[in-house]
Amino acid sequence: MQINVSANVEVAVVGLGLMGCSIVVSLLASGHQVVALAPILGEKEKAINHIVDLLRHADRSNLLSKGLSASVEALKVTDDYRDIATCKFVQECVIEDKEIKKVVYEKIEEQVSGDTIIATNTSAIPISELQTFVSHPNRFIGVHWAEPAYMTRFLEVTCGVKTGTDTATYVMQLGGIWGKEPTLLKKDIRGFITNRLMYAVYREALTLVENGDATMEDADKVFRYDVGSWITLMGIFRRLDFTGFADYIDSFEGILPKLSNRTDVPDLMRPLVAERARGIHNGKGFYNYNEKQAKAWEEAFAQFNKEIYDLATRYTEKHIREKVYNEEKKLSKI
Amino acid sequence: MQINVSANVEVAVVGLGLMGCSIVVSLLASGHQVVALAPILGEKEKAINHIVDLLRHADRSNLLSKGLSASVEALKVTDDYRDIATCKFVQECVIEDKEIKKVVYEKIEEQVSGDTIIATNTSAIPISELQTFVSHPNRFIGVHWAEPAYMTRFLEVTCGVKTGTDTATYVMQLGGIWGKEPTLLKKDIRGFITNRLMYAVYREALTLVENGDATMEDADKVFRYDVGSWITLMGIFRRLDFTGFADYIDSFEGILPKLSNRTDVPDLMRPLVAERARGIHNGKGFYNYNEKQAKAWEEAFAQFNKEIYDLATRYTEKHIREKVYNEEKKLSKI
């Protein structure tokens, strides 16, 4: 591995939709020089404005390691692939279309050197499949971000069958520099970790509502107020450690056979997709939204996200380990 | 319905383990006169101290509607069933053992009048089954709390086949008085809502780890930092509204067939249950804990819980509805 793992690495983001812009801001916040490449005609101007808006938001939240003006200076927005020639890490986040991604990879590889890592933000297409499109598959990897990229710790790193171990190690280290808590999936399983876990919930919740066993509103409340009250601190396995296991054999034996095992798209979902419902984005969803309501929810999410990010900062594993360590140090002095 | 729905109703809690004490504090915090009944010999003294500790904690968090000393005055801890004679709502939360619950219900019914509601905190035994033990099954209902009861909005109300609609309505109204966001399950399905959704997650997560596809630590991180970043605001269906549905048919068709459908107890779970692992309570769990670590996690949860409760207070549906309403009022004045 010749590349130096630090914020001095020049990086690029290809694809400047909402997610791409948000990733650009996360990389700038960490101190990188960032080339933001708009592969779609006319995307460039819109992206510049959006990135600067997000940078201001990140600045108000004290997330820019170099401050606002230096971060703006470290940014180059372009539609010319030649500008990424010196980048050692390229994050692709164009739409989920194999043919388009294939063309984008060809254009990237025409410019960058063979030791450059190309990462895809896909959450739907297997990494091993996309890997067949590039000439250095060992340096190709999945790096899946969550929105807003500069204000979540989530980063899901996924290897394809041909991804090199050193590539994975390098990206995990970069993730640390970006302030993430990256996870590493060595096997390219469908849906990665996060989607599999959430689709297990979606399947059960949609089935309960479809069968008339629960209302949508109640399923939402339960998740907000029960699971929500511990999840950010514990995750899944530590939650089980908190509850203790006394009754678990009985509970697993009792509940597992009752859970939905369906493999079809739930009926509740189909009509929404058919009428091109896009939830708060066009007012049609499981709930309906007029313009003001959609805006109120969007604003609430932006604010909430900042608050939960700050809250999570005070409860990382590292924080709790340090607390134990300080306690021990105090005791050893007595 | 003759009973008046207000904090003036005299209520009782039978069973003063950790959960019972915590429920007592929630009821006192709402302004009720509470009879706390210890059905186990010697439980009374321990319970008094624990309840007073929790009351102090609730007081520091400004949760006691009447303040600390009046709340203590409103409490009667007893081991004599005759003390519950005038109570109109009795919450049972003894251990998950049908025979024991049966005896407890008999003792309760010997004292209270026929219009008293008896609620069980069970999360494992069907309400319809427990209902066969009482002489007024229409006034028997499931009321399932989450820990710490005085600092979560979760309250899962579940009807058995014979529960009266007026009983359900009454308990839902009481839940409102207690500051909860109660959910109502009219059909007594196994695992209610919350456990079914979480067991769907446990099933998938345990299977991923068992198969070597993901580590425990990574499954925890994913849930903490991805799901955790929106769940308290949105729940499940509104989350789908936020993501929009464009790719969902493909995703459901791709991921659902890959999810675990097992009905057996996961192998990862069995040895822990066999060696009587109780997680942080005895240091043996998916993770291991020495005494200091267990204490650090317990303290972290108590603090975290207060913070997430306060955070959730700023993002209730009501709060967002009011924001929209104020916005409209402002516009109508222009």
XYZ file of C-alpha atoms in Angstrom:
668
model
C 0.000 0.000 0.000
C 1.687 3.163 -1.162
C -1.062 5.665 -0.502
C -0.774 7.648 2.664
C -3.941 7.520 4.785
C -4.667 11.076 5.771
C -6.816 14.075 4.992
C -4.046 15.136 2.582
C -5.229 12.581 0.048
C -6.919 14.259 -2.895
C -10.355 12.766 -3.405
C -13.174 13.000 -5.929
C -16.915 12.500 -5.861
C -18.593 11.607 -9.165
C -22.338 12.258 -9.240
C -23.714 15.370 -7.540
C -27.264 14.511 -6.602
C -28.406 15.096 -3.006
C -26.257 12.251 -1.680
C -23.205 13.210 -3.743
C -23.298 16.829 -2.531
C -23.655 15.650 1.031
C -20.624 13.325 0.656
C -18.589 16.199 -0.841
C -19.327 18.205 2.308
C -18.314 15.326 4.585
C -14.967 15.005 2.758
C -14.369 18.769 2.870
C -15.284 18.778 6.564
C -12.531 16.218 7.169
C -9.981 18.450 5.466
C -9.612 16.840 2.021
C -9.069 18.618 -1.294
C -12.215 17.534 -3.138
C -12.972 17.428 -6.847
C -16.758 17.287 -7.224
C -17.620 15.989 -10.661
C -21.024 16.504 -12.270
C -21.395 13.880 -14.985
C -24.833 15.140 -16.066
C -25.169 18.205 -18.264
C -26.297 21.234 -16.273
C -25.860 19.525 -12.870
C -22.790 21.608 -12.065
C -24.358 25.000 -11.248
C -27.132 23.514 -9.128
C -24.578 21.406 -7.266
C -22.336 24.383 -6.435
C -25.180 26.211 -4.730
C -26.347 23.130 -2.890
C -22.843 22.247 -1.647
C -22.274 25.791 -0.394
C -25.623 25.705 1.450
C -24.652 22.440 3.089
C -21.189 23.779 3.948
C -22.828 26.693 5.739
C -25.037 24.283 7.664
C -22.005 22.147 8.556
C -20.149 25.284 9.622
C -22.976 26.379 11.948
C -22.734 22.894 13.468
C -18.960 23.260 13.956
C -18.198 20.345 11.689
C -15.652 21.950 9.323
C -12.121 21.144 10.485
C -10.693 24.018 8.390
C -13.580 26.468 8.750
C -15.873 27.724 5.992
C -13.668 29.741 3.648
C -10.784 27.225 3.564
C -13.325 24.452 2.931
C -14.771 26.366 -0.010
C -11.237 26.873 -1.329
C -10.525 23.136 -1.082
C -13.478 22.426 -3.380
C -13.397 22.210 -7.156
C -16.730 21.621 -8.902
C -16.298 20.508 -12.496
C -17.815 18.564 -15.360
C -14.454 17.651 -16.852
C -13.152 14.178 -15.985
C -9.559 15.359 -16.536
C -9.786 17.236 -13.225
C -9.813 13.987 -11.227
C -6.499 12.753 -12.727
C -4.488 13.161 -9.507
C -7.163 11.826 -7.113
C -6.322 8.689 -5.147
C -9.862 7.974 -3.919
C -12.918 8.367 -6.150
C -16.408 7.966 -4.702
C -19.037 7.191 -7.324
C -22.630 8.013 -6.480
C -24.535 8.227 -9.735
C -27.972 6.602 -10.100
C -28.548 2.877 -9.559
C -28.189 1.866 -13.216
C -25.527 -0.651 -14.201
C -25.026 0.658 -17.737
C -24.570 4.232 -16.555
C -22.167 3.153 -13.817
C -20.162 1.149 -16.359
C -19.667 4.216 -18.581
C -18.758 6.345 -15.558
C -16.096 3.832 -14.443
C -14.563 3.817 -17.917
C -14.320 7.603 -17.885
C -12.812 7.587 -14.385
C -10.214 4.965 -15.309
C -9.167 6.899 -18.411
C -7.899 9.603 -16.060
C -6.708 8.152 -12.756
C -3.640 6.008 -12.055
C -3.900 2.261 -11.388
C -3.459 2.641 -7.622
C -6.530 4.839 -7.229
C -9.398 3.343 -5.232
C -12.826 3.536 -6.851
C -15.727 3.241 -4.422
C -19.425 2.933 -5.225
C -22.259 4.186 -3.033
C -24.693 1.579 -4.383
C -27.045 -0.103 -1.941
C -28.836 -2.163 -4.564
C -26.304 -3.666 -7.010
C -23.815 -6.342 -5.871
C -20.255 -5.014 -5.650
C -18.922 -8.166 -7.335
C -21.026 -7.380 -10.379
C -19.928 -3.739 -10.686
C -16.365 -4.930 -10.160
C -16.414 -6.704 -13.514
C -16.626 -3.276 -15.201
C -13.226 -2.007 -13.988
C -9.661 -2.899 -14.952
C -8.331 -2.962 -11.380
C -11.074 -4.863 -9.514
C -8.834 -5.331 -6.455
C -9.036 -1.560 -5.950
C -12.829 -1.414 -6.312
C -15.070 -1.434 -3.216
C -18.511 -0.509 -1.873
C -18.652 2.547 0.385
C -22.266 3.193 1.337
C -23.119 6.465 3.058
C -26.246 7.645 4.866
C -27.902 11.019 4.473
C -26.823 13.618 5.591
C -23.324 12.201 4.976
C -21.523 14.884 6.991
C -23.732 14.332 10.026
C -24.009 10.581 10.522
C -21.424 8.079 11.722
C -22.764 5.364 9.436
C -20.444 4.051 6.714
C -20.945 0.579 5.294
C -17.852 -0.801 3.557
C -18.493 -3.882 1.395
C -15.977 -6.000 -0.495
C -16.691 -7.698 -3.799
C -15.075 -11.094 -4.496
C -12.054 -9.413 -6.060
C -11.567 -6.499 -3.651
C -8.081 -6.505 -2.146
C -7.691 -6.756 1.637
C -5.394 -3.719 1.565
C -8.089 -1.728 -0.240
C -10.593 -2.594 2.504
C -8.090 -1.745 5.251
C -7.294 1.565 3.618
C -10.947 2.569 3.255
C -11.718 1.589 6.853
C -8.870 3.884 7.952
C -10.190 6.689 5.762
C -13.604 6.148 7.410
C -11.949 6.768 10.763
C -10.477 10.035 9.477
C -13.957 11.051 8.324
C -15.287 10.572 11.881
C -17.343 7.521 10.933
C -17.896 4.225 12.736
C -17.388 2.142 9.591
C -18.553 -1.448 9.310
C -16.840 -3.995 7.055
C -18.701 -6.654 5.133
C -16.169 -9.051 3.609
C -18.820 -10.940 1.685
C -20.993 -9.131 -0.780
C -24.412 -10.241 0.535
C -27.623 -8.838 -0.917
C -28.821 -5.742 0.915
C -25.598 -5.568 2.958
C -26.234 -5.381 6.710
C -28.399 -2.320 7.193
C -30.932 -3.037 4.469
C -31.343 -6.663 5.471
C -32.113 -5.685 9.050
C -34.512 -2.926 8.019
C -36.252 -5.039 5.388
C -36.858 -7.650 8.082
C -38.677 -4.891 9.984
C -40.482 -3.582 6.874
C -41.671 -7.096 6.013
C -43.118 -7.709 9.467
C -44.613 -4.218 9.859
C -46.240 -4.167 6.409
C -47.678 -7.625 7.021
C -49.096 -6.688 10.435
C -50.806 -3.650 8.914
C -51.979 -5.552 5.820
C -53.575 -8.197 8.063
C -55.306 -5.535 10.133
C -53.405 -6.608 13.254
C -51.887 -3.172 13.848
C -52.230 0.294 12.420
C -49.425 2.092 10.635
C -49.530 4.829 13.269
C -49.100 2.304 16.078
C -46.202 0.511 14.391
C -44.529 3.917 14.055
C -45.158 4.831 17.692
C -43.796 1.549 18.951
C -40.579 2.003 17.002
C -40.211 5.644 17.953
C -40.830 5.291 21.645
C -39.671 1.810 22.550
C -36.817 0.930 20.184
C -35.953 4.616 19.809
C -35.329 4.925 23.528
C -32.256 2.641 23.493
C -31.111 1.960 19.942
C -28.638 4.834 19.552
C -26.878 3.719 22.710
C -26.960 -0.050 22.292
C -27.621 -1.504 18.886
C -28.978 -5.054 18.760
C -26.682 -7.429 20.615
C -25.942 -5.101 23.505
C -29.690 -4.589 23.830
C -30.054 -8.327 24.362
C -27.300 -8.061 26.986
C -29.341 -5.376 28.740
C -32.563 -7.335 28.844
C -30.888 -10.535 30.081
C -31.797 -13.888 28.540
C -33.926 -15.726 31.087
C -37.059 -16.007 28.926
C -35.454 -15.932 25.499
C -35.668 -19.604 24.520
C -39.431 -19.474 25.147
C -39.820 -16.161 23.372
C -37.873 -17.238 20.289
C -39.793 -20.491 20.126
C -43.072 -18.668 20.569
C -42.587 -15.682 18.274
C -40.332 -16.827 15.406
C -42.905 -19.240 13.919
C -45.443 -16.381 13.833
C -43.266 -13.918 11.904
C -43.868 -13.152 8.254
C -41.719 -15.133 5.802
C -43.198 -13.611 2.662
C -40.972 -13.026 -0.336
C -43.437 -11.006 -2.432
C -43.780 -7.234 -2.454
C -46.391 -6.358 0.200
C -49.760 -5.306 -1.250
C -49.641 -2.079 0.757
C -46.540 -1.049 -1.171
C -47.620 -1.827 -4.749
C -50.259 0.875 -5.331
C -47.920 3.519 -3.919
C -45.194 2.532 -6.326
C -47.704 2.295 -9.186
C -48.921 5.864 -8.651
C -45.321 7.065 -8.374
C -45.755 8.077 -4.759
C -42.527 9.514 -3.430
C -43.569 10.179 0.156
C -42.768 13.638 1.471
C -41.090 14.469 -1.866
C -44.400 14.651 -3.716
C -46.889 14.501 -0.866
C -48.075 10.949 -1.588
C -47.027 8.183 0.718
C -48.260 6.011 3.548
C -49.192 9.338 5.079
C -50.203 12.294 2.917
C -48.502 15.678 3.043
C -49.407 19.099 1.782
C -46.504 21.381 0.961
C -46.314 22.908 4.427
C -46.423 19.551 6.150
C -43.697 18.153 3.931
C -41.569 21.182 4.672
C -42.203 20.929 8.423
C -41.092 17.270 8.405
C -37.998 18.037 6.349
C -36.977 20.810 8.703
C -37.716 18.646 11.706
C -35.407 15.965 10.294
C -32.562 18.404 9.651
C -32.812 19.687 13.224
C -33.354 16.276 14.761
C -30.381 14.885 12.921
C -28.082 17.479 14.383
C -29.405 16.766 17.874
C -29.151 12.980 17.660
C -25.650 13.291 16.179
C -24.556 15.386 19.149
C -26.284 13.021 21.547
C -24.565 9.990 19.991
C -21.223 11.805 20.335
C -21.577 11.625 24.091
C -22.269 7.880 24.093
C -19.743 6.229 21.784
C -18.119 2.966 22.913
C -14.878 4.904 23.250
C -16.576 7.330 25.632
C -17.823 4.496 27.833
C -14.427 2.727 27.758
C -12.785 5.956 28.877
C -15.231 6.293 31.735
C -14.305 2.807 32.965
C -10.607 3.600 32.536
C -10.863 6.840 34.533
C -12.777 5.028 37.256
C -10.021 2.422 37.475
C -7.308 5.062 37.568
C -9.126 6.836 40.376
C -9.397 3.611 42.368
C -5.732 2.691 41.847
C -4.695 6.022 43.382
C -6.481 5.317 46.653
C -68.408 3.618 31.891
C -68.817 5.067 35.344
C -65.191 5.629 36.227
C -63.900 9.134 35.807
C -60.719 9.297 33.710
C -58.342 11.509 35.631
C -55.337 11.491 37.876
C -57.830 11.376 40.785
C -58.440 7.703 40.177
C -56.889 5.593 42.901
C -54.616 2.987 41.348
C -52.591 -0.020 42.473
C -49.512 -1.830 41.252
C -49.126 -5.472 42.261
C -45.593 -6.823 42.019
C -42.696 -4.577 43.002
C -39.731 -5.827 41.013
C -37.715 -3.316 38.977
C -40.526 -2.818 36.472
C -43.235 -2.579 39.131
C -41.349 0.094 41.084
C -40.764 2.048 37.914
C -44.504 1.905 37.042
C -45.384 3.074 40.563
C -43.189 6.134 39.986
C -44.818 6.851 36.621
C -48.285 6.752 38.225
C -47.170 8.963 41.128
C -45.564 11.357 38.652
C -48.944 11.724 36.933
C -50.590 12.653 40.222
C -52.362 9.421 41.234
C -52.777 8.032 44.721
C -50.890 4.754 44.384
C -51.067 1.582 46.439
C -47.900 -0.400 45.739
C -48.432 -4.004 46.730
C -45.555 -6.408 47.360
C -46.945 -9.940 46.994
C -43.617 -11.580 47.873
C -42.500 -11.855 51.472
C -39.777 -9.334 52.279
C -40.154 -7.430 48.988
C -41.767 -4.463 50.712
C -38.767 -2.839 52.428
C -36.538 -3.170 49.390
C -39.273 -1.737 47.191
C -39.794 1.340 49.398
C -36.136 2.305 49.109
C -36.045 1.657 45.402
C -39.229 3.659 44.730
C -37.941 6.612 46.743
C -34.636 6.513 44.811
C -36.531 6.540 41.532
C -38.813 9.339 42.760
C -35.732 11.457 43.507
C -34.424 10.745 40.019
C -37.805 11.656 38.506
C -37.858 14.823 40.607
C -34.411 15.907 39.379
C -35.775 15.421 35.868
C -38.826 17.586 36.653
C -41.227 14.754 36.016
C -43.279 14.856 39.239
C -46.481 16.844 38.678
C -46.960 17.314 42.451
C -43.289 17.565 43.446
C -41.326 15.127 45.593
C -42.915 15.304 49.047
C -46.524 15.229 47.844
C -45.638 12.291 45.599
C -44.183 10.400 48.541
C -47.347 11.176 50.512
C -49.511 9.808 47.695
C -47.735 6.455 47.952
C -48.701 3.538 50.148
C -46.426 0.507 50.048
C -48.043 -2.564 51.539
C -48.166 -6.342 51.530
C -51.826 -6.488 52.502
C -54.267 -6.997 49.610
C -57.011 -5.279 51.623
C -55.298 -1.956 50.929
C -56.249 -2.072 47.243
C -60.004 -2.401 47.958
C -60.893 1.090 46.696
C -58.619 1.086 43.623
C -60.275 1.359 40.210
C -57.216 0.413 38.153
C -54.857 -2.376 39.183
C -51.656 -3.000 37.230
C -50.256 -6.472 37.710
C -46.556 -6.977 37.022
C -45.492 -10.136 38.779
C -43.250 -12.701 37.047
C -44.235 -14.390 33.775
C -45.761 -17.503 35.367
C -49.395 -18.347 34.671
C -50.035 -20.145 37.954
C -48.640 -17.291 39.992
C -50.620 -14.729 38.016
C -53.791 -16.784 38.536
C -53.376 -16.719 42.312
C -52.615 -12.987 42.236
C -55.783 -12.250 40.210
C -57.879 -14.220 42.698
C -56.464 -12.206 45.576
C -57.045 -8.935 43.734
C -60.646 -9.822 42.881
C -61.407 -10.764 46.489
C -60.861 -7.097 47.365
C -61.813 -4.814 44.479
C -65.252 -4.027 43.070
C -66.489 -5.484 39.778
C -65.919 -2.268 37.838
C -62.181 -2.205 38.574
C -59.891 -2.683 35.611
C -57.162 -5.277 35.999
C -54.211 -4.840 33.649
C -51.286 -7.178 33.110
C -47.771 -6.125 32.085
C -47.067 -9.480 30.419
C -45.208 -9.484 27.125
C -45.058 -13.255 26.815
C -48.456 -14.746 27.760
C -51.534 -14.155 25.564
C -54.037 -11.797 27.206
C -56.934 -14.046 26.175
C -55.404 -16.858 28.183
C -54.863 -14.819 31.355
C -58.379 -13.472 30.915
C -59.829 -16.913 31.632
C -58.534 -16.580 35.206
C -60.703 -13.575 36.159
C -64.419 -13.227 36.872
C -64.860 -9.979 34.894
C -62.859 -10.690 31.700
C -64.365 -7.654 29.953
C -62.475 -5.491 32.439
C -59.163 -7.330 31.949
C -56.538 -5.960 29.524
C -52.835 -5.970 28.629
C -50.907 -2.803 29.503
C -47.258 -3.328 28.640
C -44.729 -0.758 29.838
C -41.104 -0.158 28.932
C -38.284 0.491 31.370
C -37.890 3.103 32.864
C -41.678 3.447 32.916
C -41.671 7.073 34.078
C -39.319 8.130 31.323
C -40.576 6.516 28.122
C -43.650 7.278 26.050
C -44.136 3.638 25.115
C -47.338 1.930 26.334
C -48.688 -1.076 24.481
C -52.367 -1.739 25.194
C -53.592 -5.173 24.083
C -57.124 -6.570 24.197
C -57.927 -10.200 24.810
C -60.944 -11.727 23.045
C -63.215 -10.776 25.931
C -61.870 -7.295 26.731
C -64.618 -4.659 26.552
C -64.233 -1.781 24.111
C -64.958 0.665 26.946
C -62.129 -0.874 28.963
C -59.726 -0.301 26.069
C -60.961 3.266 25.552
C -60.589 4.020 29.228
C -57.036 2.670 29.431
C -56.019 4.570 26.283
C -57.269 7.761 27.942
C -55.394 6.939 31.127
C -52.280 6.450 28.959
C -52.738 9.998 27.700
C -52.917 11.290 31.283
C -49.675 9.428 32.013
C -47.924 11.286 29.161
C -47.640 8.175 27.015
C -48.178 7.653 23.285
C -50.213 4.475 23.780
C -50.796 1.964 20.988
C -53.874 -0.251 20.838
C -53.806 -3.815 19.616
C -57.374 -5.072 19.330
C -56.299 -8.600 18.526
C -54.142 -10.487 20.937
C -51.339 -11.536 18.546
C -48.248 -13.324 19.804
C -45.449 -10.915 20.753
C -47.762 -7.897 20.303
C -46.308 -5.269 17.976
C -42.991 -4.300 19.526
C -41.666 -7.799 20.119
C -42.661 -9.027 16.663
C -40.780 -6.179 15.017
C -37.722 -6.621 17.206
C -37.696 -10.410 16.867
C -37.697 -9.950 13.096
C -34.500 -7.930 13.603
C -33.033 -10.395 16.121
C -33.705 -13.298 13.743
C -31.934 -11.632 10.829
C -29.038 -10.249 12.894
C -28.349 -13.522 14.725
C -28.446 -15.407 11.418
C -26.044 -12.965 9.702
C -23.584 -13.346 12.573
C -24.039 -17.133 12.791
C -23.288 -17.447 9.075
C -20.166 -15.320 9.404
C -21.628 -12.659 7.082
C -21.358 -9.857 9.638
C -19.864 -9.363 13.062
C -21.940 -8.601 16.131
C -20.093 -5.315 16.534
C -20.944 -4.267 12.983
C -24.621 -5.175 13.308
C -24.691 -3.020 16.446
C -22.958 -0.097 14.740
C -25.306 -0.188 11.781
C -28.346 -0.033 14.028
C -26.888 2.642 16.268
C -25.684 4.987 13.574
C -28.024 4.425 10.635
C -31.401 3.451 12.072
C -30.648 5.366 15.265
C -30.266 8.594 13.320
C -33.952 8.758 12.319
C -36.018 6.246 14.252
C -37.032 8.440 17.195
C -38.376 11.026 14.774
C -40.023 8.818 12.184
C -40.786 5.224 13.045
C -41.156 2.799 10.162
C -43.804 4.024 7.721
C -42.813 7.657 7.842
C -39.238 6.548 7.213
C -40.430 4.939 3.996
C -42.151 8.236 3.167
C -38.827 10.018 3.645
C -36.833 7.712 1.399
C -39.398 7.800 -1.434
C -40.385 4.578 -3.170
C -38.780 4.665 -6.614
C -36.604 1.546 -6.158
C -38.729 -0.292 -3.651
C -40.311 -2.944 -5.851
C -36.834 -4.041 -6.963
C -35.451 -3.900 -3.448
C -38.300 -5.913 -1.926
C -38.063 -8.485 -4.695
C -34.293 -8.651 -4.304
C -33.937 -8.696 -0.542
C -37.033 -10.463 0.877
C -36.147 -13.896 -0.581
C -32.711 -13.633 1.072
C -33.965 -12.937 4.596
C -33.903 -15.560 7.305
C -37.170 -17.465 7.806
C -35.904 -19.721 10.579
C -38.258 -20.725 13.382
C -35.686 -22.361 15.659
C -33.764 -20.656 18.442
C -30.520 -19.352 16.891
C -27.437 -21.391 17.858
C -25.712 -18.224 19.066
C -28.410 -17.829 21.707
C -28.582 -21.372 23.115
C -25.207 -21.613 24.944
C -25.816 -18.229 26.573
C -29.173 -19.359 27.913
C -27.687 -22.716 28.957
C -24.976 -21.059 31.058
C -27.562 -18.705 32.584
C -25.941 -15.671 30.990
C -27.857 -12.556 31.956
C -25.870 -9.967 30.016
C -24.809 -6.930 31.985
C -26.655 -8.310 35.033
C -24.067 -11.045 35.614
C -21.338 -10.037 33.187
C -21.978 -12.866 30.711
C -23.580 -12.048 27.401
C -22.822 -11.506 23.739
C -20.240 -9.116 25.106
C -18.565 -9.717 28.461
C -18.568 -7.202 31.304
C -16.575 -6.857 34.468
C -18.305 -5.075 37.330
C -17.063 -1.625 36.356
C -18.043 -2.052 32.739
C -21.524 -3.241 33.659
C -21.920 -0.252 35.940
C -20.665 2.165 33.277
C -23.217 0.826 30.781
C -26.024 0.989 33.318
C -25.200 4.578 34.163
C -24.848 5.445 30.493
C -28.327 4.066 29.852
C -29.899 6.023 32.702
C -28.351 9.249 31.394
C -29.010 8.472 27.761
C -32.608 7.698 28.495
C -33.186 11.085 30.042
C -31.587 12.785 27.042
C -33.478 10.838 24.398
C -36.724 11.392 26.294
C -36.150 15.147 26.277
C -35.126 15.037 22.634
C -38.283 13.109 21.690
C -40.351 15.709 23.579
C -39.304 18.303 21.017
C -40.308 16.135 18.057
C -43.730 14.677 18.816
C -46.318 14.596 16.003
C -48.237 17.225 17.953
C -45.196 19.482 17.943
C -44.851 19.198 14.168
C -48.604 19.712 13.622
C -48.401 22.878 15.720
C -45.497 24.134 13.658
C -47.563 23.732 10.490
C -50.557 25.401 12.159
C -48.494 28.398 13.303
C -47.016 28.725 9.839
C -50.532 28.783 8.338
C -51.737 31.340 10.877
C -48.767 33.542 10.068
C -49.494 33.326 6.346
C -53.219 34.032 6.793
C -52.349 37.295 8.549
C -50.332 38.603 5.608
